[in-house]
């Protein structure tokens, strides 16, 4: 895919912290396509710049930059955390001051793909809120979206529903709109404690994929016609 | 609805333990309609007989009986536990011998509707397996099916997917077929530990129902075309 046509220029900058991994590039491309200025964050500037450059080339655009995680967090209105789950708490402690006054979207599912099982409480989102304190609005979302599905056909709607958990409903609403901009249906599913269940769904989806010989099992909601 | 036409007589008897509550009657009617002999179990014989009689009248059949929980478990090949979650462990301790050698389907979600939050590990299904021991095959399923949806239009397919968790895949397969017979799609979603997530989904569905002003939010699976 090259030379995509970005119609609606957005003003809010989105940082994808740990954006050089599996999940980050798909989200970055979907939001870049929706017109958002994007910063790929990484522990290493060079790695961030390299991935940003690759994604720009892939989309035929120049609105994706690469920075170190702390600079990325400072320059963005909304940061999305997509680091490996073992780095979750360490990265957050490091970025506490850089995220102050902003929204942090936590996409962490603390599930080991080699030994998938439901994580123990508290949820990753609750852990993040505890670390970051009340100056940051934590929203848990995007924990279950299969990375390879996210990256493929970024202009197409995703056949999966995003469950959005947050203590602050206004912040949740911002993330629901962000998901919609990335061609994903998203629904508010309660406070940050509920995010534990969304993390745990990852273990079930791994079991389902294995049992049915697929790679794309996803969760959806029904019964919401209102 | 009266005088339903039962086409396929099944031979396996299903007991619905605690079947006089909210969830039990809907499952009982769906399986009776599919041709299974049904026993409604209760702590009190009279209460069980009364509900069984009401369901028979409602469907124009005579294949639903009422018995005390222990007798119901002994006379059935498959028992489905639909007691209130506060009674879960107590009832199982009581029925351990009656369930030996059989399948126990645990539909318990330990979520308080007045203060809904994800339950702590282990899952209700794992607790049940620990109490009942290796002589019983525990399968966790049907924790999230809205009771009023289950009871309405029992001849219609349900717009919800049942996630089936069990350590024994053959037992899970029996329950998947049972769900199918009751006009529900069902999928194997891993071992009994994973059932914790399915229980927890109840808390999310309550939050979703409340936020979106509906009563019928349900979970579905997609990406399983195989």
CSV table of C-alpha atoms in Angstrom, one decimal:
chain,number,residue,atom,x,y,z
A,1,UNK,CA,0.0,0.0,0.0
A,2,UNK,CA,1.4,3.4,-0.9
A,3,UNK,CA,0.1,7.0,-1.3
A,4,UNK,CA,-2.9,6.7,1.0
A,5,UNK,CA,-5.2,9.7,1.0
A,6,UNK,CA,-5.5,11.3,4.4
A,7,UNK,CA,-8.7,13.2,4.4
A,8,UNK,CA,-9.2,14.5,7.9
A,9,UNK,CA,-6.2,16.2,9.5
A,10,UNK,CA,-6.4,15.7,13.3
A,11,UNK,CA,-4.6,17.9,15.8
A,12,UNK,CA,-4.1,15.6,18.7
A,13,UNK,CA,-0.8,13.8,18.6
A,14,UNK,CA,-0.7,10.2,19.6
A,15,UNK,CA,2.5,8.5,20.9
A,16,UNK,CA,2.8,4.7,20.7
A,17,UNK,CA,5.2,3.9,23.6
A,18,UNK,CA,7.0,0.7,22.8
A,19,UNK,CA,5.7,1.2,19.3
A,20,UNK,CA,8.4,-0.8,17.6
A,21,UNK,CA,6.9,-4.1,18.8
A,22,UNK,CA,4.2,-6.3,17.3
A,23,UNK,CA,1.1,-4.3,18.3
A,24,UNK,CA,2.3,-0.8,17.9
A,25,UNK,CA,2.8,-0.4,14.2
A,26,UNK,CA,-0.7,-1.6,13.3
A,27,UNK,CA,-2.3,1.0,15.6
A,28,UNK,CA,0.2,3.7,14.4
A,29,UNK,CA,-0.7,3.1,10.8
A,30,UNK,CA,-4.5,3.0,11.4
A,31,UNK,CA,-4.3,6.3,13.3
A,32,UNK,CA,-1.9,7.9,10.8
A,33,UNK,CA,-4.4,6.9,8.1
A,34,UNK,CA,-7.1,8.6,10.1
A,35,UNK,CA,-5.1,11.8,10.0
A,36,UNK,CA,-3.5,11.8,13.5
A,37,UNK,CA,0.2,12.9,13.9
A,38,UNK,CA,1.9,9.9,15.3
A,39,UNK,CA,5.1,9.4,17.4
A,40,UNK,CA,6.6,6.0,17.6
A,41,UNK,CA,8.3,5.8,21.0
A,42,UNK,CA,11.1,3.4,21.9
A,43,UNK,CA,13.9,3.0,24.5
A,44,UNK,CA,16.3,3.8,21.6
A,45,UNK,CA,15.8,6.8,19.4
A,46,UNK,CA,17.3,5.1,16.3
A,47,UNK,CA,15.0,2.2,16.6
A,48,UNK,CA,12.0,4.5,16.9
A,49,UNK,CA,13.1,6.6,13.9
A,50,UNK,CA,13.7,3.5,11.8
A,51,UNK,CA,10.2,2.1,12.4
A,52,UNK,CA,8.6,5.5,11.9
A,53,UNK,CA,10.4,5.8,8.6
A,54,UNK,CA,9.4,2.3,7.5
A,55,UNK,CA,5.7,3.1,8.3
A,56,UNK,CA,5.9,6.5,6.5
A,57,UNK,CA,7.3,4.8,3.4
A,58,UNK,CA,4.7,2.0,3.6
A,59,UNK,CA,1.8,4.6,3.7
A,60,UNK,CA,3.4,7.2,1.5
A,61,UNK,CA,3.1,9.9,4.2
A,62,UNK,CA,5.4,11.9,6.5
A,63,UNK,CA,3.3,12.3,9.7
A,64,UNK,CA,4.9,9.5,11.7
A,65,UNK,CA,8.0,10.5,13.8
A,66,UNK,CA,10.3,8.4,16.0
A,67,UNK,CA,11.5,9.5,19.5
A,68,UNK,CA,12.6,8.1,22.8
A,69,UNK,CA,9.6,7.0,24.9
A,70,UNK,CA,10.0,10.0,27.4
A,71,UNK,CA,10.1,12.6,24.6
A,72,UNK,CA,7.3,10.9,22.8
A,73,UNK,CA,5.1,11.0,25.9
A,74,UNK,CA,5.8,14.6,26.5
A,75,UNK,CA,5.0,15.7,23.0
A,76,UNK,CA,1.8,13.7,22.7
A,77,UNK,CA,-1.7,14.4,24.1
A,78,UNK,CA,-2.5,10.7,24.2
A,79,UNK,CA,0.0,7.9,24.8
A,80,UNK,CA,-0.7,4.3,24.0
A,81,UNK,CA,1.5,1.8,25.9
A,82,UNK,CA,2.3,-1.3,23.8
A,83,UNK,CA,5.4,-2.7,25.5
A,84,UNK,CA,5.9,-6.3,26.4
A,85,UNK,CA,4.1,-7.1,29.6
A,86,UNK,CA,7.3,-7.8,31.5
A,87,UNK,CA,8.4,-4.2,31.0
A,88,UNK,CA,5.0,-2.7,31.9
A,89,UNK,CA,5.6,-1.4,35.5
A,90,UNK,CA,9.2,-0.4,34.9
A,91,UNK,CA,8.4,1.7,31.8
A,92,UNK,CA,5.5,3.4,33.7
A,93,UNK,CA,7.6,4.3,36.7
A,94,UNK,CA,10.1,5.9,34.2
A,95,UNK,CA,7.5,7.9,32.4
A,96,UNK,CA,5.4,9.1,35.3
A,97,UNK,CA,6.3,12.8,35.0
A,98,UNK,CA,6.2,12.8,31.2
A,99,UNK,CA,2.6,11.6,31.2
A,100,UNK,CA,1.2,14.0,33.8
A,101,UNK,CA,-2.0,15.7,32.8
A,102,UNK,CA,-2.6,13.3,29.9
A,103,UNK,CA,-4.4,10.1,28.9
A,104,UNK,CA,-2.5,6.9,29.0
A,105,UNK,CA,-4.0,4.0,27.0
A,106,UNK,CA,-2.8,0.7,28.5
A,107,UNK,CA,-2.9,-2.1,25.9
A,108,UNK,CA,-1.0,-4.5,28.2
A,109,UNK,CA,-2.2,-8.1,28.6
A,110,UNK,CA,-0.1,-9.9,31.1
A,111,UNK,CA,-0.4,-13.2,29.4
A,112,UNK,CA,2.6,-15.5,28.6
A,113,UNK,CA,2.0,-16.9,25.1
A,114,UNK,CA,4.0,-20.1,26.1
A,115,UNK,CA,1.8,-20.7,29.2
A,116,UNK,CA,-1.4,-18.7,28.7
A,117,UNK,CA,-3.5,-18.2,31.8
A,118,UNK,CA,-5.7,-15.5,33.3
A,119,UNK,CA,-3.6,-12.9,35.1
A,120,UNK,CA,-4.0,-12.2,38.8
A,121,UNK,CA,-5.5,-9.0,40.1
A,122,UNK,CA,-5.1,-6.1,40.0
A,123,UNK,CA,-5.4,-5.4,36.3
A,124,UNK,CA,-2.5,-3.9,34.3
A,125,UNK,CA,-4.6,-0.8,33.9
A,126,UNK,CA,-5.2,-0.5,37.7
A,127,UNK,CA,-1.4,-1.1,38.3
A,128,UNK,CA,-0.7,1.7,35.8
A,129,UNK,CA,-3.1,4.1,37.5
A,130,UNK,CA,-1.6,3.3,40.9
A,131,UNK,CA,1.9,4.0,39.6
A,132,UNK,CA,1.0,7.1,37.6
A,133,UNK,CA,-1.3,8.7,40.2
A,134,UNK,CA,-4.3,10.9,39.7
A,135,UNK,CA,-2.6,13.3,37.3
A,136,UNK,CA,-2.9,10.7,34.5
A,137,UNK,CA,-6.1,9.3,33.2
A,138,UNK,CA,-5.5,5.6,32.5
A,139,UNK,CA,-7.7,3.8,30.0
A,140,UNK,CA,-7.3,0.1,29.3
A,141,UNK,CA,-8.0,-0.9,25.7
A,142,UNK,CA,-6.7,-2.8,22.7
A,143,UNK,CA,-5.3,-5.8,24.7
A,144,UNK,CA,-6.9,-8.4,22.5
A,145,UNK,CA,-6.6,-7.1,19.0
A,146,UNK,CA,-4.5,-9.6,17.0
A,147,UNK,CA,-1.4,-7.7,15.8
A,148,UNK,CA,-1.3,-9.3,12.4
A,149,UNK,CA,-4.9,-8.5,11.8
A,150,UNK,CA,-4.4,-4.9,12.9
A,151,UNK,CA,-1.5,-4.4,10.4
A,152,UNK,CA,-3.2,-6.0,7.5
A,153,UNK,CA,-5.6,-3.9,5.4
A,154,UNK,CA,-5.5,-0.8,7.7
A,155,UNK,CA,-8.1,0.9,5.6
A,156,UNK,CA,-10.6,-1.9,6.4
A,157,UNK,CA,-12.9,-2.1,9.5
A,158,UNK,CA,-11.6,-4.7,12.0
A,159,UNK,CA,-13.8,-7.7,12.7
A,160,UNK,CA,-13.3,-7.4,16.5
A,161,UNK,CA,-14.7,-5.3,19.3
A,162,UNK,CA,-12.5,-3.3,21.6
A,163,UNK,CA,-13.6,-3.3,25.3
A,164,UNK,CA,-12.6,0.0,26.9
A,165,UNK,CA,-12.2,0.1,30.7
A,166,UNK,CA,-11.5,3.3,32.7
A,167,UNK,CA,-12.4,5.0,35.9
A,168,UNK,CA,-12.9,8.3,34.0
A,169,UNK,CA,-15.8,7.9,31.5
A,170,UNK,CA,-14.8,11.0,29.5
A,171,UNK,CA,-11.3,9.6,29.0
A,172,UNK,CA,-12.9,6.3,27.9
A,173,UNK,CA,-15.0,8.2,25.4
A,174,UNK,CA,-11.9,9.8,23.9
A,175,UNK,CA,-10.4,6.3,23.4
A,176,UNK,CA,-13.6,5.0,22.0
A,177,UNK,CA,-13.5,7.7,19.4
A,178,UNK,CA,-9.9,6.9,18.7
A,179,UNK,CA,-10.7,3.3,18.2
A,180,UNK,CA,-13.5,4.3,15.8
A,181,UNK,CA,-11.1,6.5,13.9
A,182,UNK,CA,-8.9,3.4,13.5
A,183,UNK,CA,-11.9,1.5,12.0
A,184,UNK,CA,-12.6,-0.5,15.2
A,185,UNK,CA,-15.9,-0.8,17.1
A,186,UNK,CA,-15.3,0.0,20.8
A,187,UNK,CA,-17.5,-0.1,23.9
A,188,UNK,CA,-17.2,1.2,27.5
A,189,UNK,CA,-17.0,-1.9,29.7
A,190,UNK,CA,-16.6,-0.5,33.2
A,191,UNK,CA,-13.8,0.6,35.5
A,192,UNK,CA,-10.1,-0.3,35.4
A,193,UNK,CA,-10.7,-3.4,37.6
A,194,UNK,CA,-12.8,-4.9,34.8
A,195,UNK,CA,-9.8,-4.7,32.5
A,196,UNK,CA,-8.4,-7.8,34.2
A,197,UNK,CA,-11.1,-9.8,32.4
A,198,UNK,CA,-10.1,-8.2,29.0
A,199,UNK,CA,-6.5,-9.2,29.7
A,200,UNK,CA,-7.6,-12.7,30.6
A,201,UNK,CA,-9.5,-13.0,27.4
A,202,UNK,CA,-6.1,-13.2,25.7
A,203,UNK,CA,-5.5,-16.6,27.3
A,204,UNK,CA,-8.9,-17.8,26.1
A,205,UNK,CA,-8.3,-16.5,22.5
A,206,UNK,CA,-5.0,-18.3,22.5
A,207,UNK,CA,-6.7,-21.6,23.5
A,208,UNK,CA,-9.5,-21.0,21.0
A,209,UNK,CA,-7.0,-20.3,18.2
A,210,UNK,CA,-5.1,-23.5,19.1
A,211,UNK,CA,-8.2,-25.7,19.4
A,212,UNK,CA,-9.8,-24.5,16.2
A,213,UNK,CA,-6.6,-24.1,14.2
A,214,UNK,CA,-7.0,-20.4,13.5
A,215,UNK,CA,-5.0,-17.3,14.3
A,216,UNK,CA,-7.8,-14.7,14.2
A,217,UNK,CA,-10.2,-15.5,17.0
A,218,UNK,CA,-11.7,-12.3,18.3
A,219,UNK,CA,-14.3,-11.1,20.8
A,220,UNK,CA,-17.4,-9.3,19.8
A,221,UNK,CA,-20.4,-7.9,21.5
A,222,UNK,CA,-24.0,-8.3,20.6
A,223,UNK,CA,-27.3,-7.3,22.0
A,224,UNK,CA,-26.4,-3.6,22.0
A,225,UNK,CA,-29.0,-2.4,19.5
A,226,UNK,CA,-30.2,0.7,21.3
B,1,UNK,CA,-46.2,-21.3,23.7
B,2,UNK,CA,-47.9,-24.7,24.0
B,3,UNK,CA,-47.8,-28.1,22.3
B,4,UNK,CA,-44.3,-27.9,21.0
B,5,UNK,CA,-43.3,-30.8,18.7
B,6,UNK,CA,-40.4,-32.7,20.0
B,7,UNK,CA,-38.8,-34.4,17.1
B,8,UNK,CA,-35.6,-36.1,18.4
B,9,UNK,CA,-36.0,-38.1,21.6
B,10,UNK,CA,-32.7,-38.1,23.4
B,11,UNK,CA,-31.7,-40.7,26.0
B,12,UNK,CA,-29.4,-38.8,28.2
B,13,UNK,CA,-31.2,-37.3,31.2
B,14,UNK,CA,-30.1,-33.8,32.2
B,15,UNK,CA,-30.6,-32.5,35.8
B,16,UNK,CA,-30.7,-28.8,36.4
B,17,UNK,CA,-29.5,-28.5,40.0
B,18,UNK,CA,-30.9,-25.3,41.6
B,19,UNK,CA,-33.2,-25.3,38.6
B,20,UNK,CA,-35.9,-23.3,40.2
B,21,UNK,CA,-33.9,-20.0,39.9
B,22,UNK,CA,-33.5,-17.5,37.2
B,23,UNK,CA,-31.2,-19.4,34.8
B,24,UNK,CA,-32.3,-23.0,35.2
B,25,UNK,CA,-35.8,-22.9,33.6
B,26,UNK,CA,-34.6,-21.4,30.3
B,27,UNK,CA,-31.9,-24.1,29.9
B,28,UNK,CA,-34.5,-26.8,31.0
B,29,UNK,CA,-37.0,-25.7,28.4
B,30,UNK,CA,-34.5,-25.5,25.6
B,31,UNK,CA,-33.2,-29.0,26.3
B,32,UNK,CA,-36.7,-30.4,26.8
B,33,UNK,CA,-37.6,-28.9,23.4
B,34,UNK,CA,-34.5,-30.6,22.0
B,35,UNK,CA,-35.9,-34.0,23.2
B,36,UNK,CA,-33.9,-34.5,26.5
B,37,UNK,CA,-35.6,-35.9,29.6
B,38,UNK,CA,-35.1,-33.1,32.2
B,39,UNK,CA,-35.0,-33.2,36.0
B,40,UNK,CA,-35.4,-29.9,37.8
B,41,UNK,CA,-33.4,-30.2,41.1
B,42,UNK,CA,-34.0,-28.1,44.2
B,43,UNK,CA,-33.4,-28.3,47.9
B,44,UNK,CA,-37.1,-28.8,48.3
B,45,UNK,CA,-38.9,-31.5,46.4
B,46,UNK,CA,-42.2,-29.6,46.3
B,47,UNK,CA,-40.5,-26.5,44.8
B,48,UNK,CA,-38.8,-28.7,42.2
B,49,UNK,CA,-42.1,-30.4,41.3
B,50,UNK,CA,-44.0,-27.1,41.1
B,51,UNK,CA,-41.5,-25.6,38.6
B,52,UNK,CA,-41.3,-28.8,36.6
B,53,UNK,CA,-45.1,-28.9,36.3
B,54,UNK,CA,-45.2,-25.2,35.2
B,55,UNK,CA,-42.6,-25.8,32.5
B,56,UNK,CA,-44.4,-28.9,31.3
B,57,UNK,CA,-47.6,-27.0,31.0
B,58,UNK,CA,-45.9,-24.1,29.3
B,59,UNK,CA,-44.4,-26.4,26.7
B,60,UNK,CA,-47.4,-28.9,26.5
B,61,UNK,CA,-45.1,-31.8,27.4
B,62,UNK,CA,-44.5,-34.2,30.3
B,63,UNK,CA,-40.7,-34.9,30.1
B,64,UNK,CA,-39.7,-32.6,32.9
B,65,UNK,CA,-39.7,-33.9,36.4
B,66,UNK,CA,-38.9,-32.3,39.8
B,67,UNK,CA,-36.7,-33.9,42.5
B,68,UNK,CA,-34.5,-33.0,45.3
B,69,UNK,CA,-31.0,-32.0,44.1
B,70,UNK,CA,-29.3,-35.2,45.3
B,71,UNK,CA,-31.8,-37.5,43.7
B,72,UNK,CA,-31.8,-35.4,40.5
B,73,UNK,CA,-28.0,-35.7,40.3
B,74,UNK,CA,-28.1,-39.5,40.8
B,75,UNK,CA,-30.7,-40.1,38.1
B,76,UNK,CA,-29.1,-37.9,35.5
B,77,UNK,CA,-26.1,-38.5,33.2
B,78,UNK,CA,-25.3,-34.8,33.1
B,79,UNK,CA,-26.0,-32.2,35.8
B,80,UNK,CA,-26.0,-28.5,35.3
B,81,UNK,CA,-25.4,-26.4,38.4
B,82,UNK,CA,-27.4,-23.1,38.4
B,83,UNK,CA,-27.5,-22.2,42.1
B,84,UNK,CA,-26.8,-18.7,43.4
B,85,UNK,CA,-23.1,-18.3,43.7
B,86,UNK,CA,-23.2,-18.0,47.4
B,87,UNK,CA,-24.4,-21.6,47.6
B,88,UNK,CA,-21.9,-22.9,45.1
B,89,UNK,CA,-19.4,-24.7,47.3
B,90,UNK,CA,-21.9,-25.8,49.9
B,91,UNK,CA,-24.1,-27.5,47.3
B,92,UNK,CA,-21.2,-29.2,45.7
B,93,UNK,CA,-19.8,-30.7,48.9
B,94,UNK,CA,-23.3,-32.1,49.5
B,95,UNK,CA,-23.6,-33.7,46.1
B,96,UNK,CA,-20.1,-35.1,45.7
B,97,UNK,CA,-21.1,-38.8,45.9
B,98,UNK,CA,-24.2,-38.3,43.8
B,99,UNK,CA,-22.2,-36.8,40.9
B,100,UNK,CA,-19.5,-39.5,40.9
B,101,UNK,CA,-18.7,-40.8,37.4
B,102,UNK,CA,-20.7,-38.0,35.7
B,103,UNK,CA,-20.3,-34.6,34.0
B,104,UNK,CA,-21.1,-31.5,36.1
B,105,UNK,CA,-21.6,-28.4,34.1
B,106,UNK,CA,-20.9,-25.4,36.3
B,107,UNK,CA,-22.8,-22.3,35.2
B,108,UNK,CA,-21.7,-20.3,38.3
B,109,UNK,CA,-20.5,-16.7,37.9
B,110,UNK,CA,-19.4,-15.4,41.3
B,111,UNK,CA,-20.4,-11.8,40.5
B,112,UNK,CA,-22.6,-9.7,42.8
B,113,UNK,CA,-25.1,-7.8,40.7
B,114,UNK,CA,-25.1,-5.0,43.3
B,115,UNK,CA,-21.3,-4.6,43.2
B,116,UNK,CA,-20.1,-6.3,40.0
B,117,UNK,CA,-16.4,-7.0,39.8
B,118,UNK,CA,-14.2,-9.7,38.4
B,119,UNK,CA,-14.0,-12.7,40.9
B,120,UNK,CA,-10.7,-13.8,42.4
B,121,UNK,CA,-9.0,-17.0,41.3
B,122,UNK,CA,-9.5,-19.9,41.3
B,123,UNK,CA,-12.5,-20.1,39.0
B,124,UNK,CA,-15.8,-21.5,40.2
B,125,UNK,CA,-15.2,-24.5,37.8
B,126,UNK,CA,-11.8,-25.1,39.3
B,127,UNK,CA,-13.2,-24.9,42.8
B,128,UNK,CA,-15.9,-27.4,41.8
B,129,UNK,CA,-13.3,-29.8,40.4
B,130,UNK,CA,-11.2,-29.5,43.6
B,131,UNK,CA,-14.3,-30.3,45.7
B,132,UNK,CA,-15.6,-33.1,43.5
B,133,UNK,CA,-12.3,-34.8,42.7
B,134,UNK,CA,-11.3,-36.7,39.7
B,135,UNK,CA,-14.4,-38.9,39.6
B,136,UNK,CA,-16.4,-36.0,38.2
B,137,UNK,CA,-15.7,-34.2,35.0
B,138,UNK,CA,-16.4,-30.5,35.5
B,139,UNK,CA,-17.2,-28.3,32.6
B,140,UNK,CA,-17.7,-24.6,33.1
B,141,UNK,CA,-20.3,-23.0,30.7
B,142,UNK,CA,-23.4,-20.9,30.4
B,143,UNK,CA,-22.2,-18.3,33.0
B,144,UNK,CA,-23.1,-15.4,30.8
B,145,UNK,CA,-26.3,-16.2,29.0
B,146,UNK,CA,-28.9,-13.6,30.1
B,147,UNK,CA,-31.7,-15.5,31.8
B,148,UNK,CA,-34.5,-13.6,30.3
B,149,UNK,CA,-33.1,-14.1,26.8
B,150,UNK,CA,-32.7,-17.8,27.5
B,151,UNK,CA,-36.4,-18.1,28.5
B,152,UNK,CA,-37.9,-16.1,25.7
B,153,UNK,CA,-38.4,-17.8,22.3
B,154,UNK,CA,-36.8,-21.1,23.3
B,155,UNK,CA,-37.2,-22.4,19.7
B,156,UNK,CA,-35.0,-19.6,18.4
B,157,UNK,CA,-31.2,-19.6,18.2
B,158,UNK,CA,-29.6,-17.4,20.9
B,159,UNK,CA,-27.6,-14.4,19.8
B,160,UNK,CA,-24.8,-15.2,22.2
B,161,UNK,CA,-21.8,-17.5,22.2
B,162,UNK,CA,-21.1,-20.0,25.0
B,163,UNK,CA,-17.5,-20.3,26.0
B,164,UNK,CA,-16.9,-23.8,27.3
B,165,UNK,CA,-13.9,-24.4,29.6
B,166,UNK,CA,-12.8,-27.9,30.9
B,167,UNK,CA,-9.7,-29.9,31.6
B,168,UNK,CA,-11.3,-32.9,29.8
B,169,UNK,CA,-11.8,-32.0,26.1
B,170,UNK,CA,-14.3,-34.9,25.5
B,171,UNK,CA,-16.5,-33.7,28.3
B,172,UNK,CA,-16.3,-30.2,26.8
B,173,UNK,CA,-17.4,-31.6,23.5
B,174,UNK,CA,-20.5,-33.2,25.1
B,175,UNK,CA,-21.4,-29.8,26.5
B,176,UNK,CA,-20.8,-28.0,23.2
B,177,UNK,CA,-23.2,-30.5,21.6
B,178,UNK,CA,-25.7,-29.9,24.4
B,179,UNK,CA,-25.4,-26.1,23.8
B,180,UNK,CA,-26.0,-26.7,20.1
B,181,UNK,CA,-29.1,-28.8,20.9
B,182,UNK,CA,-30.4,-25.8,22.9
B,183,UNK,CA,-29.8,-23.5,19.9
B,184,UNK,CA,-26.7,-21.9,21.2
B,185,UNK,CA,-23.3,-21.7,19.5
B,186,UNK,CA,-20.5,-22.9,21.8
B,187,UNK,CA,-16.7,-23.0,21.6
B,188,UNK,CA,-14.0,-24.7,23.6
B,189,UNK,CA,-12.0,-22.0,25.3
B,190,UNK,CA,-9.3,-23.8,27.3
B,191,UNK,CA,-9.1,-25.4,30.7
B,192,UNK,CA,-11.0,-24.7,33.9
B,193,UNK,CA,-8.7,-21.9,35.0
B,194,UNK,CA,-9.8,-19.9,31.9
B,195,UNK,CA,-13.4,-20.1,33.2
B,196,UNK,CA,-12.4,-17.3,35.7
B,197,UNK,CA,-12.4,-14.9,32.7
B,198,UNK,CA,-15.9,-16.1,31.6
B,199,UNK,CA,-17.2,-15.5,35.1
B,200,UNK,CA,-15.6,-12.1,35.1
B,201,UNK,CA,-17.2,-11.2,31.8
B,202,UNK,CA,-20.5,-11.1,33.7
B,203,UNK,CA,-19.2,-7.9,35.5
B,204,UNK,CA,-18.4,-6.3,32.2
B,205,UNK,CA,-21.7,-7.2,30.6
B,206,UNK,CA,-23.5,-5.6,33.6
B,207,UNK,CA,-21.4,-2.5,33.1
B,208,UNK,CA,-22.1,-2.5,29.4
B,209,UNK,CA,-25.8,-3.0,29.9
B,210,UNK,CA,-25.9,-0.1,32.4
B,211,UNK,CA,-23.8,2.3,30.2
B,212,UNK,CA,-25.7,1.6,27.0
B,213,UNK,CA,-29.2,1.2,28.6
B,214,UNK,CA,-29.8,-2.3,27.4
B,215,UNK,CA,-30.4,-5.7,29.1
B,216,UNK,CA,-29.1,-8.0,26.5
B,217,UNK,CA,-25.4,-7.4,26.0
B,218,UNK,CA,-23.7,-10.7,25.1
B,219,UNK,CA,-20.3,-11.9,24.1
B,220,UNK,CA,-19.6,-13.4,20.7
B,221,UNK,CA,-16.7,-14.8,18.9
B,222,UNK,CA,-15.5,-14.0,15.4
B,223,UNK,CA,-12.5,-14.9,13.3
B,224,UNK,CA,-13.3,-18.6,13.5
B,225,UNK,CA,-14.0,-19.4,9.9
B,226,UNK,CA,-12.1,-22.6,9.4
